[in-house]
Amino acid sequence: LGDTYFDGIQPNFMPQPLKVVSLGFDMPHSWDMFIRNDDSNTLVFENLKSLQLIGDRFSEYELQDGSIDPIDRAWPKLVVSQLETLVLFEIPIPADVAESLMSAPLKELTYKGRSDYAHMLCQHSTSNLNELVLAFDMYIESNVETFYQNTNAIFRNISKIPIVRCTVADLDLKINWSLIDWSYLTHLYVQNLSDLDKILDAIPAMPYLQFASLIVDINYKTDLSLFVTMLNGLKQRYSKPSSSKLETLLISLLGIDDELDGALDELKWYFPKLEHIGKVE
């Protein structure tokens, strides 16, 4: 079978022939659509190449103390010996399931959710990966301090992955960029950024960063004036250009991008490797 998508239907499918599966999770019954060969709790996907599991911002699984219940009993043992692409969106993963999924010969891993689950996944071998894509929403982080510990641990220990992307939605819980140590990150995407100057300080601490897309949360002309003044004062702020390898920098100011013309050119001095600077489309 080719692409297979199940949405609210609970038929019985043999897992062995499937090559692509996308599940929108209605825990704890999503796995019941697949036929098991015996009475065991094991599902064998002999030919599965791509698996996508989509949750709902952890809302169904959050306990009163703020922790996440992965509902271990709902997960079968998964055997996915041919899996190359794994996509996990906002769904808690039990440790044994993470170990099983990460033991596959994965080429691409995409995870959107909390940093503790991303860290659990990335503690397993990632040496086969060609691309790692992680996305975090600070609003659903259970502990902002452990966000730094988890992400720093991830991005310090993935040196063999050619492309490492990270998307962060900053929102009201402002990231302290001085605590970031994302050594092997290659592509950074930040939404609702409030402190551009702080991230400019942090980028040189990301020595392999090649691409950055920054959506800055500026709503008033007074903020814009301060922002432009900061850009024009880069040579006073920094004694010399950074050693960053950044090649592409995109910046958007939430609807007032026209005011940026000319001011962004000042960043070419600070990032001498820049080949392209522009606006987020």
PDB file of C-alpha atoms in Angstrom:
ATOM      1  CA  LEU A   1       0.000   0.000   0.000  1.00  0.00           C
ATOM      2  CA  GLY A   2       1.081   3.603  -0.527  1.00  0.00           C
ATOM      3  CA  ASP A   3      -0.010   6.565   1.567  1.00  0.00           C
ATOM      4  CA  THR A   4      -2.467   5.440   4.212  1.00  0.00           C
ATOM      5  CA  TYR A   5      -4.337   7.945   6.387  1.00  0.00           C
ATOM      6  CA  PHE A   6      -6.858   7.069   9.073  1.00  0.00           C
ATOM      7  CA  ASP A   7      -9.168   9.693  10.558  1.00  0.00           C
ATOM      8  CA  GLY A   8     -11.792   8.590  13.021  1.00  0.00           C
ATOM      9  CA  ILE A   9     -12.270   5.162  11.357  1.00  0.00           C
ATOM     10  CA  GLN A  10     -11.399   1.936  13.153  1.00  0.00           C
ATOM     11  CA  PRO A  11     -11.079  -0.800  10.502  1.00  0.00           C
ATOM     12  CA  ASN A  12      -8.690  -3.738  10.725  1.00  0.00           C
ATOM     13  CA  PHE A  13      -5.518  -3.465   8.664  1.00  0.00           C
ATOM     14  CA  MET A  14      -2.646  -5.844   8.254  1.00  0.00           C
ATOM     15  CA  PRO A  15       0.451  -3.814   9.173  1.00  0.00           C
ATOM     16  CA  GLN A  16       2.960  -5.859   7.146  1.00  0.00           C
ATOM     17  CA  PRO A  17       2.323  -4.362   3.650  1.00  0.00           C
ATOM     18  CA  LEU A  18       2.046  -0.709   4.738  1.00  0.00           C
ATOM     19  CA  LYS A  19       4.777   1.680   3.608  1.00  0.00           C
ATOM     20  CA  VAL A  20       3.384   5.020   4.844  1.00  0.00           C
ATOM     21  CA  VAL A  21       1.132   5.524   7.882  1.00  0.00           C
ATOM     22  CA  SER A  22      -0.197   8.791   9.333  1.00  0.00           C
ATOM     23  CA  LEU A  23      -2.224   8.571  12.544  1.00  0.00           C
ATOM     24  CA  GLY A  24      -4.207  11.369  14.153  1.00  0.00           C
ATOM     25  CA  PHE A  25      -4.244  10.076  17.685  1.00  0.00           C
ATOM     26  CA  ASP A  26      -7.460   9.386  19.517  1.00  0.00           C
ATOM     27  CA  MET A  27      -5.805   7.748  22.472  1.00  0.00           C
ATOM     28  CA  PRO A  28      -5.967   5.012  23.561  1.00  0.00           C
ATOM     29  CA  HIS A  29      -7.546   3.309  20.544  1.00  0.00           C
ATOM     30  CA  SER A  30      -5.544   4.407  17.507  1.00  0.00           C
ATOM     31  CA  TRP A  31      -3.487   1.226  17.317  1.00  0.00           C
ATOM     32  CA  ASP A  32      -6.574  -0.998  17.473  1.00  0.00           C
ATOM     33  CA  MET A  33      -7.109  -0.695  13.729  1.00  0.00           C
ATOM     34  CA  PHE A  34      -4.123  -2.931  13.077  1.00  0.00           C
ATOM     35  CA  ILE A  35      -4.388  -6.707  13.194  1.00  0.00           C
ATOM     36  CA  ARG A  36      -1.991  -8.540  15.466  1.00  0.00           C
ATOM     37  CA  ASN A  37      -0.861 -11.981  14.394  1.00  0.00           C
ATOM     38  CA  ASP A  38      -1.275 -13.434  17.863  1.00  0.00           C
ATOM     39  CA  ASP A  39      -2.291 -12.443  21.359  1.00  0.00           C
ATOM     40  CA  SER A  40       0.893 -10.449  21.969  1.00  0.00           C
ATOM     41  CA  ASN A  41       1.069  -6.675  22.170  1.00  0.00           C
ATOM     42  CA  THR A  42       3.513  -6.452  19.257  1.00  0.00           C
ATOM     43  CA  LEU A  43       2.849  -4.779  15.915  1.00  0.00           C
ATOM     44  CA  VAL A  44       5.290  -5.628  13.144  1.00  0.00           C
ATOM     45  CA  PHE A  45       5.484  -3.172  10.243  1.00  0.00           C
ATOM     46  CA  GLU A  46       7.831  -5.071   7.959  1.00  0.00           C
ATOM     47  CA  ASN A  47       7.787  -2.554   5.080  1.00  0.00           C
ATOM     48  CA  LEU A  48       6.993   0.744   6.781  1.00  0.00           C
ATOM     49  CA  LYS A  49       9.161   3.609   5.495  1.00  0.00           C
ATOM     50  CA  SER A  50       7.337   6.642   6.916  1.00  0.00           C
ATOM     51  CA  LEU A  51       5.365   7.052  10.162  1.00  0.00           C
ATOM     52  CA  GLN A  52       3.574  10.214  11.330  1.00  0.00           C
ATOM     53  CA  LEU A  53       1.849  10.425  14.722  1.00  0.00           C
ATOM     54  CA  ILE A  54      -0.132  13.573  15.550  1.00  0.00           C
ATOM     55  CA  GLY A  55      -1.430  14.505  19.011  1.00  0.00           C
ATOM     56  CA  ASP A  56      -3.107  17.628  20.395  1.00  0.00           C
ATOM     57  CA  ARG A  57      -0.650  19.855  22.313  1.00  0.00           C
ATOM     58  CA  PHE A  58      -0.505  17.272  25.117  1.00  0.00           C
ATOM     59  CA  SER A  59      -3.851  18.565  26.419  1.00  0.00           C
ATOM     60  CA  GLU A  60      -5.390  15.099  26.645  1.00  0.00           C
ATOM     61  CA  TYR A  61      -2.477  13.701  28.604  1.00  0.00           C
ATOM     62  CA  GLU A  62      -1.578  16.383  31.144  1.00  0.00           C
ATOM     63  CA  LEU A  63      -1.954  15.413  34.805  1.00  0.00           C
ATOM     64  CA  GLN A  64      -2.906  17.737  37.652  1.00  0.00           C
ATOM     65  CA  ASP A  65       0.715  18.274  38.664  1.00  0.00           C
ATOM     66  CA  GLY A  66       1.597  19.407  35.138  1.00  0.00           C
ATOM     67  CA  SER A  67       3.402  16.192  34.208  1.00  0.00           C
ATOM     68  CA  ILE A  68       2.511  14.158  31.148  1.00  0.00           C
ATOM     69  CA  ASP A  69       0.953  10.700  31.265  1.00  0.00           C
ATOM     70  CA  PRO A  70       2.182   8.824  28.191  1.00  0.00           C
ATOM     71  CA  ILE A  71      -0.544   6.195  28.756  1.00  0.00           C
ATOM     72  CA  ASP A  72       1.946   3.348  28.369  1.00  0.00           C
ATOM     73  CA  ARG A  73      -0.762   0.722  28.312  1.00  0.00           C
ATOM     74  CA  ALA A  74      -2.147   2.184  25.081  1.00  0.00           C
ATOM     75  CA  TRP A  75       1.038   1.608  23.107  1.00  0.00           C
ATOM     76  CA  PRO A  76       1.912  -1.705  21.523  1.00  0.00           C
ATOM     77  CA  LYS A  77       5.487  -2.788  21.021  1.00  0.00           C
ATOM     78  CA  LEU A  78       6.381  -1.436  17.582  1.00  0.00           C
ATOM     79  CA  VAL A  79       8.757  -3.233  15.234  1.00  0.00           C
ATOM     80  CA  VAL A  80       9.726  -0.889  12.377  1.00  0.00           C
ATOM     81  CA  SER A  81      12.963  -2.280  10.991  1.00  0.00           C
ATOM     82  CA  GLN A  82      12.700  -0.393   7.655  1.00  0.00           C
ATOM     83  CA  LEU A  83      11.531   2.989   8.982  1.00  0.00           C
ATOM     84  CA  GLU A  84      13.358   5.968   7.440  1.00  0.00           C
ATOM     85  CA  THR A  85      11.089   8.956   8.209  1.00  0.00           C
ATOM     86  CA  LEU A  86       9.509   9.609  11.614  1.00  0.00           C
ATOM     87  CA  VAL A  87       7.266  12.599  12.393  1.00  0.00           C
ATOM     88  CA  LEU A  88       5.891  13.150  15.911  1.00  0.00           C
ATOM     89  CA  PHE A  89       3.622  16.119  16.665  1.00  0.00           C
ATOM     90  CA  GLU A  90       2.701  17.040  20.246  1.00  0.00           C
ATOM     91  CA  ILE A  91       2.282  13.542  21.542  1.00  0.00           C
ATOM     92  CA  PRO A  92       3.934  11.954  24.605  1.00  0.00           C
ATOM     93  CA  ILE A  93       6.053   8.900  23.820  1.00  0.00           C
ATOM     94  CA  PRO A  94       6.776   6.167  26.397  1.00  0.00           C
ATOM     95  CA  ALA A  95      10.468   5.410  26.823  1.00  0.00           C
ATOM     96  CA  ASP A  96      10.283   1.867  25.442  1.00  0.00           C
ATOM     97  CA  VAL A  97       8.440   3.083  22.330  1.00  0.00           C
ATOM     98  CA  ALA A  98      11.049   5.821  21.807  1.00  0.00           C
ATOM     99  CA  GLU A  99      13.801   3.213  22.030  1.00  0.00           C
ATOM    100  CA  SER A 100      12.058   0.995  19.479  1.00  0.00           C
ATOM    101  CA  LEU A 101      11.425   3.843  17.013  1.00  0.00           C
ATOM    102  CA  MET A 102      14.943   5.253  17.325  1.00  0.00           C
ATOM    103  CA  SER A 103      16.501   1.820  16.724  1.00  0.00           C
ATOM    104  CA  ALA A 104      15.200   1.964  13.133  1.00  0.00           C
ATOM    105  CA  PRO A 105      17.506   3.117  10.302  1.00  0.00           C
ATOM    106  CA  LEU A 106      16.027   6.628  10.354  1.00  0.00           C
ATOM    107  CA  LYS A 107      17.130   9.214   7.810  1.00  0.00           C
ATOM    108  CA  GLU A 108      14.767  12.014   8.896  1.00  0.00           C
ATOM    109  CA  LEU A 109      13.322  12.751  12.341  1.00  0.00           C
ATOM    110  CA  THR A 110      10.824  15.555  12.968  1.00  0.00           C
ATOM    111  CA  TYR A 111       9.566  16.205  16.482  1.00  0.00           C
ATOM    112  CA  LYS A 112       7.283  19.011  17.619  1.00  0.00           C
ATOM    113  CA  GLY A 113       6.449  19.241  21.313  1.00  0.00           C
ATOM    114  CA  ARG A 114       8.214  19.465  24.642  1.00  0.00           C
ATOM    115  CA  SER A 115      11.952  19.470  25.107  1.00  0.00           C
ATOM    116  CA  ASP A 116      11.956  16.608  27.617  1.00  0.00           C
ATOM    117  CA  TYR A 117      10.504  14.207  25.044  1.00  0.00           C
ATOM    118  CA  ALA A 118      12.839  15.523  22.338  1.00  0.00           C
ATOM    119  CA  HIS A 119      15.774  14.902  24.672  1.00  0.00           C
ATOM    120  CA  MET A 120      14.565  11.366  25.398  1.00  0.00           C
ATOM    121  CA  LEU A 121      14.420  10.615  21.658  1.00  0.00           C
ATOM    122  CA  CYS A 122      17.814  12.136  20.908  1.00  0.00           C
ATOM    123  CA  GLN A 123      19.537  10.218  23.699  1.00  0.00           C
ATOM    124  CA  HIS A 124      19.332   7.252  21.361  1.00  0.00           C
ATOM    125  CA  SER A 125      21.617   6.937  18.346  1.00  0.00           C
ATOM    126  CA  THR A 126      21.090   9.627  15.709  1.00  0.00           C
ATOM    127  CA  SER A 127      24.162   8.789  13.626  1.00  0.00           C
ATOM    128  CA  ASN A 128      22.127   7.627  10.591  1.00  0.00           C
ATOM    129  CA  LEU A 129      20.102  10.825  10.354  1.00  0.00           C
ATOM    130  CA  ASN A 130      20.490  13.154   7.406  1.00  0.00           C
ATOM    131  CA  GLU A 131      18.116  15.697   8.917  1.00  0.00           C
ATOM    132  CA  LEU A 132      16.773  16.457  12.394  1.00  0.00           C
ATOM    133  CA  VAL A 133      13.874  18.907  12.779  1.00  0.00           C
ATOM    134  CA  LEU A 134      12.768  19.999  16.258  1.00  0.00           C
ATOM    135  CA  ALA A 135      10.037  22.510  17.107  1.00  0.00           C
ATOM    136  CA  PHE A 136       9.280  23.868  20.578  1.00  0.00           C
ATOM    137  CA  ASP A 137       6.455  26.004  21.908  1.00  0.00           C
ATOM    138  CA  MET A 138       7.448  27.670  25.168  1.00  0.00           C
ATOM    139  CA  TYR A 139       3.773  27.777  26.164  1.00  0.00           C
ATOM    140  CA  ILE A 140       3.662  23.996  26.657  1.00  0.00           C
ATOM    141  CA  GLU A 141       7.042  23.601  28.335  1.00  0.00           C
ATOM    142  CA  SER A 142       6.499  22.186  31.815  1.00  0.00           C
ATOM    143  CA  ASN A 143       9.660  23.794  33.165  1.00  0.00           C
ATOM    144  CA  VAL A 144      11.437  26.647  31.402  1.00  0.00           C
ATOM    145  CA  GLU A 145      14.742  25.918  33.168  1.00  0.00           C
ATOM    146  CA  THR A 146      14.811  22.310  31.976  1.00  0.00           C
ATOM    147  CA  PHE A 147      14.148  23.608  28.446  1.00  0.00           C
ATOM    148  CA  TYR A 148      17.697  24.993  28.417  1.00  0.00           C
ATOM    149  CA  GLN A 149      19.153  21.812  29.904  1.00  0.00           C
ATOM    150  CA  ASN A 150      17.327  19.554  27.448  1.00  0.00           C
ATOM    151  CA  THR A 151      17.968  21.559  24.291  1.00  0.00           C
ATOM    152  CA  ASN A 152      21.598  22.282  25.150  1.00  0.00           C
ATOM    153  CA  ALA A 153      22.164  18.566  25.695  1.00  0.00           C
ATOM    154  CA  ILE A 154      20.535  17.766  22.348  1.00  0.00           C
ATOM    155  CA  PHE A 155      22.355  20.315  20.216  1.00  0.00           C
ATOM    156  CA  ARG A 156      25.756  19.625  21.794  1.00  0.00           C
ATOM    157  CA  ASN A 157      25.691  15.929  20.906  1.00  0.00           C
ATOM    158  CA  ILE A 158      24.521  15.632  17.293  1.00  0.00           C
ATOM    159  CA  SER A 159      27.668  16.522  15.407  1.00  0.00           C
ATOM    160  CA  LYS A 160      27.211  13.937  12.631  1.00  0.00           C
ATOM    161  CA  ILE A 161      23.823  15.168  11.368  1.00  0.00           C
ATOM    162  CA  PRO A 162      24.243  17.362   8.253  1.00  0.00           C
ATOM    163  CA  ILE A 163      21.039  19.410   8.715  1.00  0.00           C
ATOM    164  CA  VAL A 164      19.699  20.305  12.174  1.00  0.00           C
ATOM    165  CA  ARG A 165      16.684  22.616  12.276  1.00  0.00           C
ATOM    166  CA  CYS A 166      15.009  24.158  15.317  1.00  0.00           C
ATOM    167  CA  THR A 167      11.809  26.225  15.465  1.00  0.00           C
ATOM    168  CA  VAL A 168      10.904  28.065  18.663  1.00  0.00           C
ATOM    169  CA  ALA A 169       7.689  29.961  19.403  1.00  0.00           C
ATOM    170  CA  ASP A 170       8.823  32.398  22.100  1.00  0.00           C
ATOM    171  CA  LEU A 171       5.417  33.888  23.064  1.00  0.00           C
ATOM    172  CA  ASP A 172       5.121  35.333  26.585  1.00  0.00           C
ATOM    173  CA  LEU A 173       7.776  33.088  28.118  1.00  0.00           C
ATOM    174  CA  LYS A 174      10.793  34.947  26.822  1.00  0.00           C
ATOM    175  CA  ILE A 175      13.813  32.800  26.128  1.00  0.00           C
ATOM    176  CA  ASN A 176      16.983  33.757  27.939  1.00  0.00           C
ATOM    177  CA  TRP A 177      19.308  33.517  24.956  1.00  0.00           C
ATOM    178  CA  SER A 178      22.378  33.841  27.157  1.00  0.00           C
ATOM    179  CA  LEU A 179      21.648  30.313  28.450  1.00  0.00           C
ATOM    180  CA  ILE A 180      21.559  28.788  24.961  1.00  0.00           C
ATOM    181  CA  ASP A 181      24.369  26.450  23.893  1.00  0.00           C
ATOM    182  CA  TRP A 182      23.189  24.976  20.594  1.00  0.00           C
ATOM    183  CA  SER A 183      26.568  24.093  19.142  1.00  0.00           C
ATOM    184  CA  TYR A 184      25.563  21.938  16.160  1.00  0.00           C
ATOM    185  CA  LEU A 185      22.391  23.724  15.105  1.00  0.00           C
ATOM    186  CA  THR A 186      22.432  24.635  11.392  1.00  0.00           C
ATOM    187  CA  HIS A 187      18.986  26.259  10.855  1.00  0.00           C
ATOM    188  CA  LEU A 188      17.106  28.421  13.392  1.00  0.00           C
ATOM    189  CA  TYR A 189      13.523  29.688  13.113  1.00  0.00           C
ATOM    190  CA  VAL A 190      12.149  31.929  15.880  1.00  0.00           C
ATOM    191  CA  GLN A 191       8.580  33.222  16.088  1.00  0.00           C
ATOM    192  CA  ASN A 192       7.437  36.052  18.371  1.00  0.00           C
ATOM    193  CA  LEU A 193      10.986  37.072  19.178  1.00  0.00           C
ATOM    194  CA  SER A 194      11.087  39.974  21.621  1.00  0.00           C
ATOM    195  CA  ASP A 195      14.820  40.618  22.022  1.00  0.00           C
ATOM    196  CA  LEU A 196      16.688  40.721  18.726  1.00  0.00           C
ATOM    197  CA  ASP A 197      19.786  42.138  20.390  1.00  0.00           C
ATOM    198  CA  LYS A 198      19.936  39.153  22.762  1.00  0.00           C
ATOM    199  CA  ILE A 199      19.785  36.638  19.932  1.00  0.00           C
ATOM    200  CA  LEU A 200      22.480  38.541  18.052  1.00  0.00           C
ATOM    201  CA  ASP A 201      24.675  37.907  21.077  1.00  0.00           C
ATOM    202  CA  ALA A 202      23.738  34.213  21.044  1.00  0.00           C
ATOM    203  CA  ILE A 203      24.248  33.421  17.340  1.00  0.00           C
ATOM    204  CA  PRO A 204      28.066  33.374  17.533  1.00  0.00           C
ATOM    205  CA  ALA A 205      27.629  30.622  20.177  1.00  0.00           C
ATOM    206  CA  MET A 206      26.008  28.535  17.415  1.00  0.00           C
ATOM    207  CA  PRO A 207      29.175  27.979  15.349  1.00  0.00           C
ATOM    208  CA  TYR A 208      27.521  25.800  12.678  1.00  0.00           C
ATOM    209  CA  LEU A 209      24.469  28.000  12.142  1.00  0.00           C
ATOM    210  CA  GLN A 210      23.975  28.707   8.436  1.00  0.00           C
ATOM    211  CA  PHE A 211      20.396  30.011   8.308  1.00  0.00           C
ATOM    212  CA  ALA A 212      18.230  32.087  10.665  1.00  0.00           C
ATOM    213  CA  SER A 213      14.634  33.253  10.241  1.00  0.00           C
ATOM    214  CA  LEU A 214      13.500  35.692  12.937  1.00  0.00           C
ATOM    215  CA  ILE A 215       9.973  37.054  13.350  1.00  0.00           C
ATOM    216  CA  VAL A 216      10.289  39.950  15.793  1.00  0.00           C
ATOM    217  CA  ASP A 217       7.316  41.003  17.926  1.00  0.00           C
ATOM    218  CA  ILE A 218       7.336  44.797  17.436  1.00  0.00           C
ATOM    219  CA  ASN A 219       3.968  46.533  17.299  1.00  0.00           C
ATOM    220  CA  TYR A 220       4.643  50.218  17.827  1.00  0.00           C
ATOM    221  CA  LYS A 221       6.673  52.888  16.078  1.00  0.00           C
ATOM    222  CA  THR A 222       8.490  53.695  19.315  1.00  0.00           C
ATOM    223  CA  ASP A 223       9.742  50.090  19.498  1.00  0.00           C
ATOM    224  CA  LEU A 224      10.673  50.270  15.833  1.00  0.00           C
ATOM    225  CA  SER A 225      12.752  53.389  16.404  1.00  0.00           C
ATOM    226  CA  LEU A 226      14.674  51.651  19.181  1.00  0.00           C
ATOM    227  CA  PHE A 227      15.110  48.616  16.965  1.00  0.00           C
ATOM    228  CA  VAL A 228      16.563  50.639  14.078  1.00  0.00           C
ATOM    229  CA  THR A 229      18.809  52.553  16.494  1.00  0.00           C
ATOM    230  CA  MET A 230      20.133  49.229  17.781  1.00  0.00           C
ATOM    231  CA  LEU A 231      20.918  48.063  14.228  1.00  0.00           C
ATOM    232  CA  ASN A 232      22.654  51.324  13.381  1.00  0.00           C
ATOM    233  CA  GLY A 233      24.744  51.039  16.549  1.00  0.00           C
ATOM    234  CA  LEU A 234      26.166  47.568  15.945  1.00  0.00           C
ATOM    235  CA  LYS A 235      29.718  48.835  15.484  1.00  0.00           C
ATOM    236  CA  GLN A 236      29.502  50.579  18.851  1.00  0.00           C
ATOM    237  CA  ARG A 237      27.903  47.539  20.500  1.00  0.00           C
ATOM    238  CA  TYR A 238      30.477  45.059  19.178  1.00  0.00           C
ATOM    239  CA  SER A 239      34.185  45.777  18.893  1.00  0.00           C
ATOM    240  CA  LYS A 240      34.599  43.516  15.872  1.00  0.00           C
ATOM    241  CA  PRO A 241      32.501  41.371  13.493  1.00  0.00           C
ATOM    242  CA  SER A 242      31.363  37.993  14.775  1.00  0.00           C
ATOM    243  CA  SER A 243      33.002  34.716  13.760  1.00  0.00           C
ATOM    244  CA  SER A 244      29.584  33.276  12.839  1.00  0.00           C
ATOM    245  CA  LYS A 245      29.231  31.181   9.668  1.00  0.00           C
ATOM    246  CA  LEU A 246      25.706  32.510   9.142  1.00  0.00           C
ATOM    247  CA  GLU A 247      24.980  32.698   5.407  1.00  0.00           C
ATOM    248  CA  THR A 248      21.268  33.575   5.263  1.00  0.00           C
ATOM    249  CA  LEU A 249      19.367  35.865   7.655  1.00  0.00           C
ATOM    250  CA  LEU A 250      15.671  36.662   7.271  1.00  0.00           C
ATOM    251  CA  ILE A 251      13.899  39.130   9.596  1.00  0.00           C
ATOM    252  CA  SER A 252      10.260  40.222   9.804  1.00  0.00           C
ATOM    253  CA  LEU A 253       8.722  42.885  12.034  1.00  0.00           C
ATOM    254  CA  LEU A 254       5.092  41.724  11.948  1.00  0.00           C
ATOM    255  CA  GLY A 255       3.688  43.917   9.206  1.00  0.00           C
ATOM    256  CA  ILE A 256       6.030  46.903   9.338  1.00  0.00           C
ATOM    257  CA  ASP A 257       8.872  45.447   7.301  1.00  0.00           C
ATOM    258  CA  ASP A 258       8.987  48.416   4.922  1.00  0.00           C
ATOM    259  CA  GLU A 259      10.573  50.466   7.689  1.00  0.00           C
ATOM    260  CA  LEU A 260      13.558  48.120   7.729  1.00  0.00           C
ATOM    261  CA  ASP A 261      14.939  48.955   4.308  1.00  0.00           C
ATOM    262  CA  GLY A 262      18.566  49.978   4.708  1.00  0.00           C
ATOM    263  CA  ALA A 263      18.797  49.230   8.425  1.00  0.00           C
ATOM    264  CA  LEU A 264      19.281  45.498   7.833  1.00  0.00           C
ATOM    265  CA  ASP A 265      22.398  46.195   5.788  1.00  0.00           C
ATOM    266  CA  GLU A 266      24.185  47.027   9.036  1.00  0.00           C
ATOM    267  CA  LEU A 267      24.007  43.323   9.922  1.00  0.00           C
ATOM    268  CA  LYS A 268      26.318  42.512   7.010  1.00  0.00           C
ATOM    269  CA  TRP A 269      29.164  44.041   8.978  1.00  0.00           C
ATOM    270  CA  TYR A 270      28.435  41.901  12.054  1.00  0.00           C
ATOM    271  CA  PHE A 271      27.927  38.683  10.053  1.00  0.00           C
ATOM    272  CA  PRO A 272      30.655  38.870   7.386  1.00  0.00           C
ATOM    273  CA  LYS A 273      29.779  35.431   5.912  1.00  0.00           C
ATOM    274  CA  LEU A 274      26.254  36.568   5.008  1.00  0.00           C
ATOM    275  CA  GLU A 275      25.362  35.839   1.402  1.00  0.00           C
ATOM    276  CA  HIS A 276      21.700  36.824   1.688  1.00  0.00           C
ATOM    277  CA  ILE A 277      19.780  39.088   4.043  1.00  0.00           C
ATOM    278  CA  GLY A 278      16.094  39.813   3.607  1.00  0.00           C
ATOM    279  CA  LYS A 279      12.606  39.554   5.015  1.00  0.00           C
ATOM    280  CA  VAL A 280      10.571  36.553   6.062  1.00  0.00           C
ATOM    281  CA  GLU A 281       8.012  35.895   3.351  1.00  0.00           C
TER     282      GLU A 281
END
